[in-house]
Amino acid sequence: MNIPIDWAVAGPATILAAGAVIALLVDAFFPRRTWLGSGLPATAALVAAGLELFRLHDDVGQGTFALSLIILAGSLFVVVASNVMNFENAMPPGEYHFLLLSSAAGALLMVSARDLVTLIVSLELLSLPSIALVGLRHGDRRAIRSAWTFFFASVVATAVTLMGISLLYGAAGTLDYEGLSVGLQTTEVPHSVVTVAVLLTIIGLLFKLGAVPFHMWIPDAYLGAPILVAGFLSSVSKAASIGALMIVLEAALPSAYGTWSALVAVVAAASMTIGNVGALRQSNAVGLLAWSSVAQAGFLLAPVAVSGSIGSQAALQYLAAYVLANLVAFAALAVVLRLRGSTDYDELRGLARTDPPTGIPLVLAALTLAGFPPAIIGLVTKYVVIQPVIEADKTWLAVVMAVNVMLGLAYCLRLVAVLFDKPQGEAYVSPSPPFSVRIAKAVVILGALGIVALSAWPALLLSNLP
Amino acid sequence: MSATEILFLVFAVIAVGSAVLAMTSKQLVHSALWLVVTLGAIAGCFVLMTAEFVAWVQVLVYVGSIVVLVIFALMMTRQPAAGPSAEVTGNRWAAAVIGLVAAGGLGATVVAGFEGERIEGQRIGTAGSLGDALFNDWVLAFEVLSLVLLAALIGAIVISRAGSDR
Amino acid sequence: MIVAALAVPFGLGLLLLILRGAVPGRVAAVSGSVAMAASLVLYALVWEGSTGVSGEVDSSWIEPLGARLHLGVTDISWPFLLMTALLGLLCCVWLVAEDTSPALVGLVLIISASALGVFSSLDLLLFFVFFELALIPMWFVIAWWGDPSTSSGSGGDEGRRRAATRFLLFTVTGSALLLVGIVVVAARPLGTLQILDVEDAPLLAAVLIVLGFAVKTPLVPLHTWLPDAHSKAPTVGSVLLAGVFLKLGTYGLILLGARMIPDQFSRIAPYVAVAGVVGIVWSALACYAQDDLKRLIAYSSIGHMGFVALAISTMSDVGLAAAVFGSVAHGLITGMLFFASGSVKDRFGTASMATIGRGLYARTPWLAVAFVFAAIASLGLPGLAGFWGELLSLRAAYEVGDVLSKGSAWTLLGFAVLGIALTTAYFVRAIRLIAQGDPVPHDGDRDLNRREALVMGVLAIGIVALGVAPGLLVGLYEVAG
Amino acid sequence: MPLLYPLVLAAALFGIGVYGVLARRNAVLMLLGVELMLNAVNLNLVAFDAWHGDELHTGQVLTLFTIALAAAEIGLGLAIILTLFRAVRTIDVDKVGAE
Amino acid sequence: MKPFGRFPSSRGSAARTSRWVYVAVTAVLAVVVAIWAIPDLGGGYFGYAAAAPGSTPPMPDLSPDLFLFPVSAQIVLLTVGVGLLVQIYSTAYLGHHPRYRSYALIIILFLVAMIAVVGTTNLWVLLVGWEVMGLCSYLLIGHEWETAEARAGAAKAFLMTRIADLGLVIAILVIGQAYGTYDLLGAELAASDGGPRSSTAIGLLVLVAVVGKSAQFPLHTWLPDAMPGPTPITALIHAATMVAAGVYLAARMLPFYRESEVVLVALAVIAGITMLMGALFALVQADLKRALAWSTVSQLALMFSAIAAGDPGAGTDHLLAHGVFKALLFLGCGCIMHAVGSSALSAMGGLRKAMPVTFVSMTIGFGALAGLVPTVGFFTKDSVLAALEHAAQGDAELPAAVGQVLFYTALATTFVTAAYAARLWLTTFFGPDSSSPVEHVEAEAPRAMLLPVVVLAVATFALSVGQPVHLGFGLLSTAVAVFAGGVVVYAWRNRGELDIDAPRLSRELDLDEPYSRWIPAITRSASRLVVAVDRDGVDAYPAGGAAGAQLGSRLLGVLQSRNVQRYATVMAVGVIAIVAAGVIWT
């Protein structure tokens, strides 16, 4: 018996790792502390990894391919939009991009891992650099405190997961997915032990996903992190976690379906409810997105809870729309943060009127997250995730989802209202925004166009994701 | 009961006892030192379970480096005005209950799952055999791990620099 | 043709929103009127007869879900479409004034077009998209152009925004349940999203769909958003809300409930009927104690929708005709009532009857006449449009149908009749309070201007026409004799 | 040797580690609690490896990885703690979060 | 911007000519109706082809389906005749009113509605006319809407009649369901062919409608309160036509319920109570117009009694006669009010010299009311009495006992009627000049007002031609009337005044209490309750939900303490909970 090492799937990750090191080195020799020195190599690495991924299209599974694509696209978006952040005196660009790419490589490996050992190591590769990224801002107490919170919660979750993995190993004698799925069926170990093992194992992934009750680090981390790192955490990191979770549950633990299905459903319901309720009183756009991402984790988990190929397909499609909208929102907020110094509602008031290129995409993103026309793609993906839940006869979960659609709209609407409100005081006009801001804005608009295009032809997304 | 078993039980008692002390001691540095004892005892257990190489790594990495790091950290973060404030927080009763439940739950689980099984110990985990496994079967994870260590290193550096006011 | 009828107002609406700074309000309103008129004409022309689907458009949209861009006009939707287009047109005409904001015209156009889209959709998902599309524009209409005064409830920006948000959250809760209901209908392997192809669905679907539309209709006890929203909304907002939005609910109940899944709908129809009738009596009593004219009209809408709900729940041919007639008549009459009370509010800055003062007959005669005419139509005087809807509802209840038991149907009939009596009482009270009495002159005493007169005249003609010739509408649903 | 010996020991250590994580005031010692938990895992892994007689030595390999991961975590963690200490002059867990 | 110019007002000479426009329109209407109706006066139920009724009734429509037979032709002619006279009368009586235009237009609308009620066989058209009449009545009573009495009276009249009208609505539904058609003749043919169906239900529902419209007990209280309306309107609507339409409808629908004893007895009881009660109320009134209103109520009851006795012909004959002489009396009353400025009896007295034409005409009217030869009232009342006597003999569907009670009640009513007629006549035209502060009357009313009065007086005689004579009843009723008149004259001679001190009767037995107090009070409290419950009860779940969500949000904010140990505790508890749940449930 031999662990089949899937070198093919490691290709893009390898490119990313190499790109990370190159970015770090180029930056070290680059005269100016700007995005350019490390950002360009990072961008190149991501593009190359993407090309490599397409080259491998037939070798990797459809699900993995889609997830990898989402991860790469999300990372690319983050890297390019990072232009707007203040590298001059707050953050070292080389390290920033190195950590970002390392994390992205970890994300890629998580969804291509076919055994729990690789999974846990990749998970750490995703986590540790992102923890460092959260605490990256110089001289910022809030950043370092957030990093501490994130770090500590993360290592505890990892420890618990490892305990689960060790028990699984005990029960099945192996840790690769196929072996597990066979081993758990034939094992003589009692069912309750397998249950404990399975549940402890998925906790690490639920933690990264930010599902209730492992969500508490999310608002702290998002608010303390550099804004696009928060975007990264909410998109790429979540994509990797939900993807890995889907793969683990389906490939390794199908025999324990009865165990995890109900509990994932409960966690999903709790996540969306608590996330939405938590978001209700936020008056900072990032805080809002943080809580909303907890809720979105619930929506992502719901179809996973009922599994089956339709379930994971639905989760993937939802994920794609969510990642796009979320990144557009974060990038737009990054522009606001750069120009105005805060993402509080008071700063956002009237943004859609005074600065439509930033404000309107933000509106579109908020509506997509809420699942509300005219952002039809948000609505369609909500439909898509409710469908398998209904088909699996989990009506109660569907109703909870419906109620949460309402709750989600409540706060998104508040944001939209603020954005369209009459600007207070004199409108801030940025004195000829730097080039980097323009690039970020272009990225935001591009993302918004993506939302519009998907809203006009939802089939574009639905037919092309597996 | 064989000698191995008796020895294992002795190590176990030492490990648990020193772990309790490490987690409750009022003196911070004592805690770290008690932890060293625990880790050492665990290394002994590893040896008794035929995992020689792992035991060596445990001693080298943990006892040799991690604990030293920890002690340094403790020294560096010693607060000048640290009074006789208890080294445990108000959370301790909840912590005790949760810890007991966790231990009890896990204990019950393993008892339910693996009672009566015995370790025969034919395959000794020597450096050679582990090296084979590492570089043949687990090389991908191993490579990833190296990247993790690099990233953690750079992260640690950059975080430390982040704190310094420039 | 349908596509054009939808695209013209949609496009113009978006254009006006984008160019809101560059276009004078009057131009915007006139162009909006033209667009809605075009839409009205197109919808009138598309009709091919009451059998089958007129002007069907069916092209692929979201293949993986089986959702299609499937539009068409059926015998049920046609009256709704014409009424909606007419009300949209009149709203635009109403806005032909110097101080109109082009953005408001744009929003009105989008709201009207969305409603038209709902009535034209033959695909459940498309239906739902249009159903939701109008909500946020309506939120803005209420929250921005609403009444900032403190006369009813909390005032200021906060008050109207709260009312708008309440409206939105209520309806969204409903529509979220509706979405789940749609998913249940379309659930694999047998389901489909094409409304006309749906064979059957679980009871759950019917429950969710009915709940969803019950919020919109609204049925007691899901109605409390309505008076608040109406009392705060601007005139055109109120007109569209009452004339068009509530019809989305009744149309949904007819099409997605009684027509699409009759077997399951019949199992909950009795509850719908009871809710409807309770609403008739309840709202009539509530009206009797209102001081705010717009709240009064809002509550009266609940009562009228109660009749429609009663009619739908009988599930007979007569009930269907009653529901359609009642909805359309209510659209015209309540539209006129809201236009009239909007005129009042424009003049006196409030809709509180105590503040407006007595004797409008003398102070603003034509306005008073318009209001009294609409009120009388609303209380169901035979010979005006409002009567036939109620009458047919009563007839449907009297004939019992297959769903309700005779005893319960006739009990409901009795309460409905009581409701009619109470309706007369509160409208007579309102007329007494503001139209009659010793006139107390007020600075705002100005009679109808030309644009107001035009709008109300058109509606009055419509009301009389439907009242004198109910066959125009019920002819579509001739029962087998 | 009975398999239960190391397993029960691991459970006990895990529980003690949890207690440490949840009860210690000093951030560094909380981290040590995590280390205890990880060591409990390691005990499990090694025990199961020996019990299964795993050809791939999955358990022991993962133990090695865990030790390495622990090192990485401790490295990053101590960096964070030190920076935190410099920023807020305390690593008392009750005081770190409070403004 | 005033697109309509000034709101209608009729000041100035130009307006004076325009007043005659409405008269002209009414005249044209009258002529057209006359041309249409007169040929039918002698006809019968011929030449009508009813559509074959189906199993379910068709959807409603409003095709006119005009059809007349002798009785309806007479009523149509009466309607347009009185209507024309009232229009002429109003040019003088109300011509200077600023809202004359709307007034005149509503009269025309009313006439059309009445013609619709009488002249159609389409039940829906009938219903529309029926309710439009009610609306016109409402608008015209409330013509003087500045005054509180007019507002209140109008509202009350409209509410009570409309609520009663719902009976007709349901009755039509029942007819449609029973006979499969909404065509009156078609249904009647079906009823005569296949026997009546649902007769009790239809009868009782129709009864509700006519009781309300004709102000019969117990829905009688609106008619006296409608007196603040302009007097010509009272003459037209509340004496001659609309209230009488109830009688017409009851007669017209008789084929549906003539088999139902319950309905007939109910009708008889109502008629009996109302006729005597109305007459007694009329006797004690201190207001001429109100007395005449009660008289109307009483006379209508007499007509209903004829229908209950199975002789609708007698009822409708008396309807016509009553329409003429009661219009005469009200218009005369209007002339007096025009002169003295009040309708209180105390303001009148000794007017025979100042207003000779009015005096003579109204004398004729009172004579007809009392049933004296040779006025038309004599003949038609006797027909009714004859019909009742028939019923008392057991020759009708009505039980004989009921018939007998009804007959004697009618006789008693005849007595009281003659008494109050004499009282009103004496108090108004004889005796000393009024003691009221109003300036004394110097002249007769204008010609435009006198002309209609005189025409009606002539008609009161003219209609007698060709009426059947019931000699025995004629003698009997004349004797009763003369006796009553004698009693009154005797009292007048002795006491010099005719005020009757009967406080309970003057308060009309407090029968209005439920309508003026109880029902409004109950409705008001119910509505207050509903509003309160709506706000605090029904609204509790969304309000509670919102408050709960906000509270939850705040709570989550508090939990978000940024103390990582707390977080870890929550996580640990969560893990234990999840694992425990997993182990227990699976």
PDB file of C-alpha atoms in Angstrom, chain B residues 2-102:
ATOM      1  CA  SER B   2       5.850  -6.953  31.996  1.00  0.00           C
ATOM      2  CA  ALA B   3       8.634  -4.589  32.876  1.00  0.00           C
ATOM      3  CA  THR B   4       7.765  -2.411  29.903  1.00  0.00           C
ATOM      4  CA  GLU B   5       4.324  -1.943  31.239  1.00  0.00           C
ATOM      5  CA  ILE B   6       5.538  -1.076  34.707  1.00  0.00           C
ATOM      6  CA  LEU B   7       8.003   1.362  33.272  1.00  0.00           C
ATOM      7  CA  PHE B   8       5.310   2.880  31.095  1.00  0.00           C
ATOM      8  CA  LEU B   9       3.063   3.341  34.081  1.00  0.00           C
ATOM      9  CA  VAL B  10       5.836   5.052  35.966  1.00  0.00           C
ATOM     10  CA  PHE B  11       6.447   7.414  33.057  1.00  0.00           C
ATOM     11  CA  ALA B  12       2.745   8.014  32.818  1.00  0.00           C
ATOM     12  CA  VAL B  13       2.461   8.939  36.455  1.00  0.00           C
ATOM     13  CA  ILE B  14       5.418  11.259  36.130  1.00  0.00           C
ATOM     14  CA  ALA B  15       3.969  12.833  32.988  1.00  0.00           C
ATOM     15  CA  VAL B  16       0.563  13.441  34.488  1.00  0.00           C
ATOM     16  CA  GLY B  17       1.893  14.671  37.768  1.00  0.00           C
ATOM     17  CA  SER B  18       4.343  17.103  36.274  1.00  0.00           C
ATOM     18  CA  ALA B  19       1.762  18.242  33.745  1.00  0.00           C
ATOM     19  CA  VAL B  20      -0.617  19.089  36.549  1.00  0.00           C
ATOM     20  CA  LEU B  21       2.123  20.967  38.301  1.00  0.00           C
ATOM     21  CA  ALA B  22       3.103  22.738  35.102  1.00  0.00           C
ATOM     22  CA  MET B  23      -0.441  23.916  34.579  1.00  0.00           C
ATOM     23  CA  THR B  24      -1.007  25.019  38.149  1.00  0.00           C
ATOM     24  CA  SER B  25       2.313  26.256  39.438  1.00  0.00           C
ATOM     25  CA  LYS B  26       2.375  29.836  40.593  1.00  0.00           C
ATOM     26  CA  GLN B  27       5.950  30.293  39.476  1.00  0.00           C
ATOM     27  CA  LEU B  28       6.062  30.799  35.754  1.00  0.00           C
ATOM     28  CA  VAL B  29       9.515  29.375  35.234  1.00  0.00           C
ATOM     29  CA  HIS B  30       8.671  26.385  37.376  1.00  0.00           C
ATOM     30  CA  SER B  31       5.775  25.714  35.099  1.00  0.00           C
ATOM     31  CA  ALA B  32       8.095  25.632  32.132  1.00  0.00           C
ATOM     32  CA  LEU B  33      10.438  23.318  33.922  1.00  0.00           C
ATOM     33  CA  TRP B  34       7.702  20.962  35.001  1.00  0.00           C
ATOM     34  CA  LEU B  35       6.665  20.866  31.392  1.00  0.00           C
ATOM     35  CA  VAL B  36      10.143  19.737  30.503  1.00  0.00           C
ATOM     36  CA  VAL B  37       9.675  16.847  32.860  1.00  0.00           C
ATOM     37  CA  THR B  38       6.372  15.976  31.263  1.00  0.00           C
ATOM     38  CA  LEU B  39       7.803  16.094  27.787  1.00  0.00           C
ATOM     39  CA  GLY B  40      10.702  13.964  28.859  1.00  0.00           C
ATOM     40  CA  ALA B  41       8.393  11.388  30.375  1.00  0.00           C
ATOM     41  CA  ILE B  42       6.401  11.323  27.180  1.00  0.00           C
ATOM     42  CA  ALA B  43       9.600  10.787  25.245  1.00  0.00           C
ATOM     43  CA  GLY B  44      10.191   7.799  27.473  1.00  0.00           C
ATOM     44  CA  CYS B  45       6.757   6.499  26.636  1.00  0.00           C
ATOM     45  CA  PHE B  46       7.577   6.864  22.953  1.00  0.00           C
ATOM     46  CA  VAL B  47      10.621   4.703  23.398  1.00  0.00           C
ATOM     47  CA  LEU B  48       8.562   2.076  25.152  1.00  0.00           C
ATOM     48  CA  MET B  49       6.191   2.117  22.202  1.00  0.00           C
ATOM     49  CA  THR B  50       9.013   1.373  19.761  1.00  0.00           C
ATOM     50  CA  ALA B  51       9.155   4.894  18.395  1.00  0.00           C
ATOM     51  CA  GLU B  52      12.779   5.606  19.052  1.00  0.00           C
ATOM     52  CA  PHE B  53      13.278   8.235  16.437  1.00  0.00           C
ATOM     53  CA  VAL B  54      10.247  10.169  17.497  1.00  0.00           C
ATOM     54  CA  ALA B  55      11.446  10.074  21.054  1.00  0.00           C
ATOM     55  CA  TRP B  56      14.771  11.567  20.035  1.00  0.00           C
ATOM     56  CA  VAL B  57      13.092  14.285  18.078  1.00  0.00           C
ATOM     57  CA  GLN B  58      10.826  14.972  21.006  1.00  0.00           C
ATOM     58  CA  VAL B  59      13.771  15.450  23.316  1.00  0.00           C
ATOM     59  CA  LEU B  60      15.752  17.501  20.851  1.00  0.00           C
ATOM     60  CA  VAL B  61      13.069  19.723  19.482  1.00  0.00           C
ATOM     61  CA  TYR B  62      10.852  20.139  22.469  1.00  0.00           C
ATOM     62  CA  VAL B  63      13.101  19.944  25.413  1.00  0.00           C
ATOM     63  CA  GLY B  64      16.056  21.324  23.587  1.00  0.00           C
ATOM     64  CA  SER B  65      14.605  24.245  21.782  1.00  0.00           C
ATOM     65  CA  ILE B  66      10.954  24.926  22.367  1.00  0.00           C
ATOM     66  CA  VAL B  67      11.164  25.030  26.109  1.00  0.00           C
ATOM     67  CA  VAL B  68      14.230  27.173  25.977  1.00  0.00           C
ATOM     68  CA  LEU B  69      12.372  29.592  23.762  1.00  0.00           C
ATOM     69  CA  VAL B  70       9.497  29.580  26.169  1.00  0.00           C
ATOM     70  CA  ILE B  71      11.682  30.320  29.121  1.00  0.00           C
ATOM     71  CA  PHE B  72      13.257  33.187  27.272  1.00  0.00           C
ATOM     72  CA  ALA B  73       9.827  34.500  26.426  1.00  0.00           C
ATOM     73  CA  LEU B  74       8.749  34.238  29.999  1.00  0.00           C
ATOM     74  CA  MET B  75      11.782  36.158  31.107  1.00  0.00           C
ATOM     75  CA  MET B  76      11.270  38.832  28.520  1.00  0.00           C
ATOM     76  CA  THR B  77       7.659  39.388  29.342  1.00  0.00           C
ATOM     77  CA  ARG B  78       8.070  39.453  33.082  1.00  0.00           C
ATOM     78  CA  GLN B  79       6.142  42.387  34.326  1.00  0.00           C
ATOM     79  CA  PRO B  80       8.011  44.689  36.666  1.00  0.00           C
ATOM     80  CA  ALA B  81       4.984  45.305  38.828  1.00  0.00           C
ATOM     81  CA  ALA B  82       3.877  41.684  38.840  1.00  0.00           C
ATOM     82  CA  GLY B  83       2.397  41.319  42.253  1.00  0.00           C
ATOM     83  CA  PRO B  84       1.148  38.171  43.898  1.00  0.00           C
ATOM     84  CA  SER B  85      -1.729  38.050  41.476  1.00  0.00           C
ATOM     85  CA  ALA B  86      -2.900  34.529  40.950  1.00  0.00           C
ATOM     86  CA  GLU B  87      -1.547  32.962  37.830  1.00  0.00           C
ATOM     87  CA  VAL B  88      -4.931  31.578  36.956  1.00  0.00           C
ATOM     88  CA  THR B  89      -7.898  33.600  35.778  1.00  0.00           C
ATOM     89  CA  GLY B  90     -11.445  33.714  37.004  1.00  0.00           C
ATOM     90  CA  ASN B  91     -12.195  31.242  34.313  1.00  0.00           C
ATOM     91  CA  ARG B  92     -10.525  28.414  36.214  1.00  0.00           C
ATOM     92  CA  TRP B  93     -13.597  26.596  37.500  1.00  0.00           C
ATOM     93  CA  ALA B  94     -15.114  26.486  34.097  1.00  0.00           C
ATOM     94  CA  ALA B  95     -11.723  25.423  32.814  1.00  0.00           C
ATOM     95  CA  ALA B  96     -11.491  22.657  35.378  1.00  0.00           C
ATOM     96  CA  VAL B  97     -14.900  21.323  34.515  1.00  0.00           C
ATOM     97  CA  ILE B  98     -14.235  21.474  30.796  1.00  0.00           C
ATOM     98  CA  GLY B  99     -10.831  19.881  31.240  1.00  0.00           C
ATOM     99  CA  LEU B 100     -12.326  17.062  33.275  1.00  0.00           C
ATOM    100  CA  VAL B 101     -15.105  16.531  30.796  1.00  0.00           C
ATOM    101  CA  ALA B 102     -12.616  16.531  27.954  1.00  0.00           C
TER     102      ALA B 102
END
